[in-house]
PDB file of C-alpha atoms in Angstrom:
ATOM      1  CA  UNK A   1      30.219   6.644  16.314  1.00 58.00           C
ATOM      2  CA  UNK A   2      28.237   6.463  13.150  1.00 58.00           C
ATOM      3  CA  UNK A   3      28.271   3.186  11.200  1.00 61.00           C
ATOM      4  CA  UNK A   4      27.932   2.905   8.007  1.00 59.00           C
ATOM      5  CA  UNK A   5      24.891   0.848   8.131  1.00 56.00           C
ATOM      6  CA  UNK A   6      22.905   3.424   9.827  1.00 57.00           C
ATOM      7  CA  UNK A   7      23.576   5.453   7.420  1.00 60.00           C
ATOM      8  CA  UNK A   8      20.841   4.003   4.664  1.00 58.00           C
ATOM      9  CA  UNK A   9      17.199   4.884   4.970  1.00 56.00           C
ATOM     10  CA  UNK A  10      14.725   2.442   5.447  1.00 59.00           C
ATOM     11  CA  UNK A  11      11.967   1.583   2.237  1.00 57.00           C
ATOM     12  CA  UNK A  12       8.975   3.203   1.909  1.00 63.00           C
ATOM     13  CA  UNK A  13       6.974   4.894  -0.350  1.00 68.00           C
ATOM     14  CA  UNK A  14       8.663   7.581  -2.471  1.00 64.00           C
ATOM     15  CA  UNK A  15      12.193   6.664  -0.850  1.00 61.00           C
ATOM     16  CA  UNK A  16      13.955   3.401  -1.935  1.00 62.00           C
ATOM     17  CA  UNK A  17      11.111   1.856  -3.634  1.00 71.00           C
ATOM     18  CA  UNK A  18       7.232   2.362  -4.357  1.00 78.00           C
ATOM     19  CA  UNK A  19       4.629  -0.093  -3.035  1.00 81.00           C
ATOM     20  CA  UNK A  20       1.719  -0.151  -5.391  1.00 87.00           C
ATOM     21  CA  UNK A  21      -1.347   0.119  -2.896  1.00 90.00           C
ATOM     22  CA  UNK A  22      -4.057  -1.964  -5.249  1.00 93.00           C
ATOM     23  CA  UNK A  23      -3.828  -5.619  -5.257  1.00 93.00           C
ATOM     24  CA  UNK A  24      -6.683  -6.355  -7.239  1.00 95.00           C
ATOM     25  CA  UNK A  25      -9.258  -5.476  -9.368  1.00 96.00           C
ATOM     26  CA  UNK A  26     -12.190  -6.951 -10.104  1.00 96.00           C
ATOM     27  CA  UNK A  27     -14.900  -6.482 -13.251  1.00 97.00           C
ATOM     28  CA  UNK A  28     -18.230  -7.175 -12.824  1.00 96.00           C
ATOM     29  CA  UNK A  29     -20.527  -7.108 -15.584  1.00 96.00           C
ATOM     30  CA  UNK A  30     -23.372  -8.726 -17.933  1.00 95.00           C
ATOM     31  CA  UNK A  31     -22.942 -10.078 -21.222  1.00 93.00           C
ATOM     32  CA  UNK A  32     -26.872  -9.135 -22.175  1.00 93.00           C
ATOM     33  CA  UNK A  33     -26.922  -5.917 -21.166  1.00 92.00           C
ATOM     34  CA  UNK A  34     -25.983  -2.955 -23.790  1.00 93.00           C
ATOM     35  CA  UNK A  35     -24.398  -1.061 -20.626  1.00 93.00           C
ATOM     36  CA  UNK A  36     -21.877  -3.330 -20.418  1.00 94.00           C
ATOM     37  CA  UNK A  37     -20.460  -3.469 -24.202  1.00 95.00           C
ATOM     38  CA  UNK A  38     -18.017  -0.660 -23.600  1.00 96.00           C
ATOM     39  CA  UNK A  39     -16.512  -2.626 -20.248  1.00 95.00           C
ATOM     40  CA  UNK A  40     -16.897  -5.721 -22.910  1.00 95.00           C
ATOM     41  CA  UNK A  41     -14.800  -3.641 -24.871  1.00 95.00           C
ATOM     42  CA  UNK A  42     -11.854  -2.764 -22.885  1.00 95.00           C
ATOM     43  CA  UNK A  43     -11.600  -6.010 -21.325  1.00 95.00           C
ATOM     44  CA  UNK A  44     -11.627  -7.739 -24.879  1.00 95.00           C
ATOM     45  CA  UNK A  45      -8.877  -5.284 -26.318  1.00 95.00           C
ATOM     46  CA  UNK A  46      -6.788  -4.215 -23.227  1.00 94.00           C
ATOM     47  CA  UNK A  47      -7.039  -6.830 -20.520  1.00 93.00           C
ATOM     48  CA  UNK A  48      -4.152  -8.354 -21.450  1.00 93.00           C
ATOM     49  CA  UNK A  49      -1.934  -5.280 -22.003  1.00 95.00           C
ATOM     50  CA  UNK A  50      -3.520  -4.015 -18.792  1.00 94.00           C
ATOM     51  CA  UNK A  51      -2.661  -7.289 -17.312  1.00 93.00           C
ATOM     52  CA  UNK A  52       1.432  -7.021 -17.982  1.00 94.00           C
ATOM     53  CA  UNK A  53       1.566  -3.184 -17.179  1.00 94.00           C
ATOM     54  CA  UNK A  54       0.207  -3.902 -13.960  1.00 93.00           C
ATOM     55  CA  UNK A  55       2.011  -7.583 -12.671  1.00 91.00           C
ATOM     56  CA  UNK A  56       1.110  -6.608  -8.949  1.00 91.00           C
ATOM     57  CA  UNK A  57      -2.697  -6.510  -9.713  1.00 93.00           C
ATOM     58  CA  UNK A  58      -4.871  -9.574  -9.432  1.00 94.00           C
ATOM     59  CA  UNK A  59      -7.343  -9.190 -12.616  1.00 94.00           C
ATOM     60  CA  UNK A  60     -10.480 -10.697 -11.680  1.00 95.00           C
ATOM     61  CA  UNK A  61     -13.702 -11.333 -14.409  1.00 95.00           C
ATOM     62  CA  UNK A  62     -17.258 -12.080 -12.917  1.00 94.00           C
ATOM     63  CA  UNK A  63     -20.645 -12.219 -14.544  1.00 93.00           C
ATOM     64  CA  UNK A  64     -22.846  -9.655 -12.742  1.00 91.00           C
ATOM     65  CA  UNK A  65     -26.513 -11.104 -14.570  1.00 93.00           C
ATOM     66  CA  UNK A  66     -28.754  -8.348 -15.525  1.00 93.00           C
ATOM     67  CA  UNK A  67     -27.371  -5.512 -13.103  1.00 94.00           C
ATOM     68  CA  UNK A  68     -25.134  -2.205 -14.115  1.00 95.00           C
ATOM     69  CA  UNK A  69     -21.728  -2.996 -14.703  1.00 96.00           C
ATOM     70  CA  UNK A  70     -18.951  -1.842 -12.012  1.00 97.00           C
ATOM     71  CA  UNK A  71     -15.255  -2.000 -11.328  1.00 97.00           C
ATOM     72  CA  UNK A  72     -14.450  -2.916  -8.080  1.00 96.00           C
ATOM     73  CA  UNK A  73     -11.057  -1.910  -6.572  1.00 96.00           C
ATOM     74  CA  UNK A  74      -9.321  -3.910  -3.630  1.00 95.00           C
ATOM     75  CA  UNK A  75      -6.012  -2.188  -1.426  1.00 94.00           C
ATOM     76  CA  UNK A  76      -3.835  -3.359   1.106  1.00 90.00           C
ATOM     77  CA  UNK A  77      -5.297  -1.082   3.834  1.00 90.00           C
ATOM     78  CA  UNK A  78      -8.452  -3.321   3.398  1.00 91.00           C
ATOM     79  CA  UNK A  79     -10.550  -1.100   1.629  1.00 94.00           C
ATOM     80  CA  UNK A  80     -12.324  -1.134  -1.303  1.00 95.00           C
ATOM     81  CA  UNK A  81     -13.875   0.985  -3.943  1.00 95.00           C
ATOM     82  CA  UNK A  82     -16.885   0.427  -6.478  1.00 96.00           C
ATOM     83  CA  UNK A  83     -17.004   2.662  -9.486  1.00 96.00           C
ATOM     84  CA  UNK A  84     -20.215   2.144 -11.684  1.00 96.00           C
ATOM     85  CA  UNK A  85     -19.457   2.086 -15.298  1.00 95.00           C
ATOM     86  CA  UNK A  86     -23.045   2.934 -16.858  1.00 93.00           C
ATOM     87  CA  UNK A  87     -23.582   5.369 -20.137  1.00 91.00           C
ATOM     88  CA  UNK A  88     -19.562   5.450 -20.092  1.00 95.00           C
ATOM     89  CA  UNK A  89     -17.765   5.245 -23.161  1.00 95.00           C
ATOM     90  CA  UNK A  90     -14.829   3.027 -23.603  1.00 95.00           C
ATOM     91  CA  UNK A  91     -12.538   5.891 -23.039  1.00 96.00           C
ATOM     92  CA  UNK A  92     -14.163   6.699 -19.910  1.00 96.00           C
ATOM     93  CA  UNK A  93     -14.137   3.431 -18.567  1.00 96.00           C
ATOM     94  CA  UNK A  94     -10.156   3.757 -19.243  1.00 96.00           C
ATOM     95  CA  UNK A  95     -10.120   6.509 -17.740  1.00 97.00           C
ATOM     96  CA  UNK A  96     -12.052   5.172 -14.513  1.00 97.00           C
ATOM     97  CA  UNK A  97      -9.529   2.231 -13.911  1.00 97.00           C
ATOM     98  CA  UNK A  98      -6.535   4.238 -14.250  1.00 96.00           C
ATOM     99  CA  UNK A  99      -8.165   6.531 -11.361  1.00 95.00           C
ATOM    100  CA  UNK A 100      -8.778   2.976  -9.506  1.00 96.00           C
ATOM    101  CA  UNK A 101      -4.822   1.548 -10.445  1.00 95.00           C
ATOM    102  CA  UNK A 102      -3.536   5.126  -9.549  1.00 93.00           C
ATOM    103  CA  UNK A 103      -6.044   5.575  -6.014  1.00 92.00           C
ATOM    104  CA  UNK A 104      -4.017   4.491  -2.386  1.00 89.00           C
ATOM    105  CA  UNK A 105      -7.470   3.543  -1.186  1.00 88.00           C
ATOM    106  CA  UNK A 106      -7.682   5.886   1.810  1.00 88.00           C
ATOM    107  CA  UNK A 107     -10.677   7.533   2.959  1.00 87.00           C
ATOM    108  CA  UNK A 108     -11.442  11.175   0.951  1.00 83.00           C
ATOM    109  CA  UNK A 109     -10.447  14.033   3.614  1.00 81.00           C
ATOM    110  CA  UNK A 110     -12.116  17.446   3.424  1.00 80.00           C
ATOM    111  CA  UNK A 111      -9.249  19.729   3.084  1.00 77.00           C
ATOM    112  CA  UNK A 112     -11.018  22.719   4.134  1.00 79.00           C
ATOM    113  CA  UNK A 113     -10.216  22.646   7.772  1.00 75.00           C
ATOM    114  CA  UNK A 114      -7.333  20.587   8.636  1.00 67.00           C
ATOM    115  CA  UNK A 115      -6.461  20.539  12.242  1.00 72.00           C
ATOM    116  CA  UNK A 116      -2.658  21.553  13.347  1.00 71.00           C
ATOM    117  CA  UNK A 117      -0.822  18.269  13.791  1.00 71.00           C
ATOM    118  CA  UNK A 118       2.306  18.461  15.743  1.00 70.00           C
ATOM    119  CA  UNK A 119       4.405  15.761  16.553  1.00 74.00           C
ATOM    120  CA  UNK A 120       5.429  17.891  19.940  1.00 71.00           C
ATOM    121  CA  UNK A 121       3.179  17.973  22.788  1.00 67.00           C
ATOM    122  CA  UNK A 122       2.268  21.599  23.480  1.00 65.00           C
ATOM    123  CA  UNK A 123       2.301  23.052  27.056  1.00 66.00           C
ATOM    124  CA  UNK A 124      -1.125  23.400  28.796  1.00 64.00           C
ATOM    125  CA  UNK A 125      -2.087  26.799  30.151  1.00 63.00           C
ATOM    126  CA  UNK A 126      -0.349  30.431  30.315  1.00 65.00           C
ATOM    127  CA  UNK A 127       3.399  30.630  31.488  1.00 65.00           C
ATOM    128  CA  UNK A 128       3.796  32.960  34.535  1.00 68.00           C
ATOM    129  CA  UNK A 129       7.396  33.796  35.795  1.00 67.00           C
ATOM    130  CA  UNK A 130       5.963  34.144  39.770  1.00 69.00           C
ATOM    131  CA  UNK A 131       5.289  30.308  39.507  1.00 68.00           C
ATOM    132  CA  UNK A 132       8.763  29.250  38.755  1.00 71.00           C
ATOM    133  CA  UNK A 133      11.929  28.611  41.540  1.00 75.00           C
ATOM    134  CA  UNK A 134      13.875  31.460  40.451  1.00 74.00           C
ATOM    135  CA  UNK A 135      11.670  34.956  39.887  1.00 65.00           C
ATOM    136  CA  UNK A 136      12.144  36.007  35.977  1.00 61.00           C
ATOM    137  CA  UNK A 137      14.076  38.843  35.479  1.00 69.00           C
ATOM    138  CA  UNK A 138      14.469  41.613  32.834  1.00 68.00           C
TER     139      UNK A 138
END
C-alpha cells in the first residue's frame, strides 16, 4: 500500500524550496587607492539594499592597504571565488557581485566532451548465444 506520506517529495533545489549556495561575501579594498572608489561606491550606496535582498549572505568589509580591490565569494561546498575589481566601473562591479550572489560555487566543467553517465552498470564484453544454458534460437 501507498501512504500518503510517501507520497511528498523530499526538498531540494528547484523542488520544494531553493537553497541559496553563497553564504558570504566579503569586500576587500583600500581607501587610498583610486581603483577602489567605484567598490567605495557601491558599498556606500547599495550595501545596505544589497544587505536586505540578500538576508542569507554574511556581508563582510575589510581594508585591503595599498593592493587591487577584490570581491571574494564564500559557498557551502567550501569553495571560494576571488573576482578582481580593477578599471571597473560601478556598474560593472554590480554586475560582478550579482555573477558572485547568482554562482553555486562549483568547479567550471568543459562542456565539450562530456562522458556518458549512466546510472546502470553496462555489461562487459560481446553477448554470444553458444555461451548461454539454453542455445538461442530464431
Amino acid at each position: 500500500p501507498i501512504l500518503r506520506g510517501q507520497l511528498h517529495s523530499k526538498p531540494s533545489n528547484g523542488n520544494v524550496t531553493f537553497i541559496p549556495q553563497i553564504r558570504k561575501l566579503a569586500f576587500e579594498f583600500c581607501q587610498a587607492w583610486p581603483t577602489s572608489a567605484p567598490l567605495r561606491e557601491v558599498l556606500g550606496l547599495h550595501a545596505e539594499t544589497l544587505a536586505r535582498e540578500n538576508p542569507h549572505v554574511e556581508i563582510v568589509v575589510k581594508k585591503r592597504m595599498y593592493r587591487v580591490p577584490i570581491v571574494r565569494g564564500f559557498y557551502l561546498n567550501d569553495r571560494t571565488k576571488v573576482i578582481g575589481l580593477k578599471k571597473l566601473t560601478r556598474n560593472d562591479v554590480m554586475d560582478k557581485i550579482q555573477l558572485l550572489l547568482d554562482s553555486s560555487g562549483a568547479k567550471i566543467k568543459s562542456l565539450k566532451a562530456q562522458p556518458v553517465q549512466s546510472t546502470t552498470p553496462s555489461t562487459r564484453g560481446i553477448w554470444s548465444g553458444m555461451h548461454v544454458e539454453e542455445p538461442f534460437k530464431i
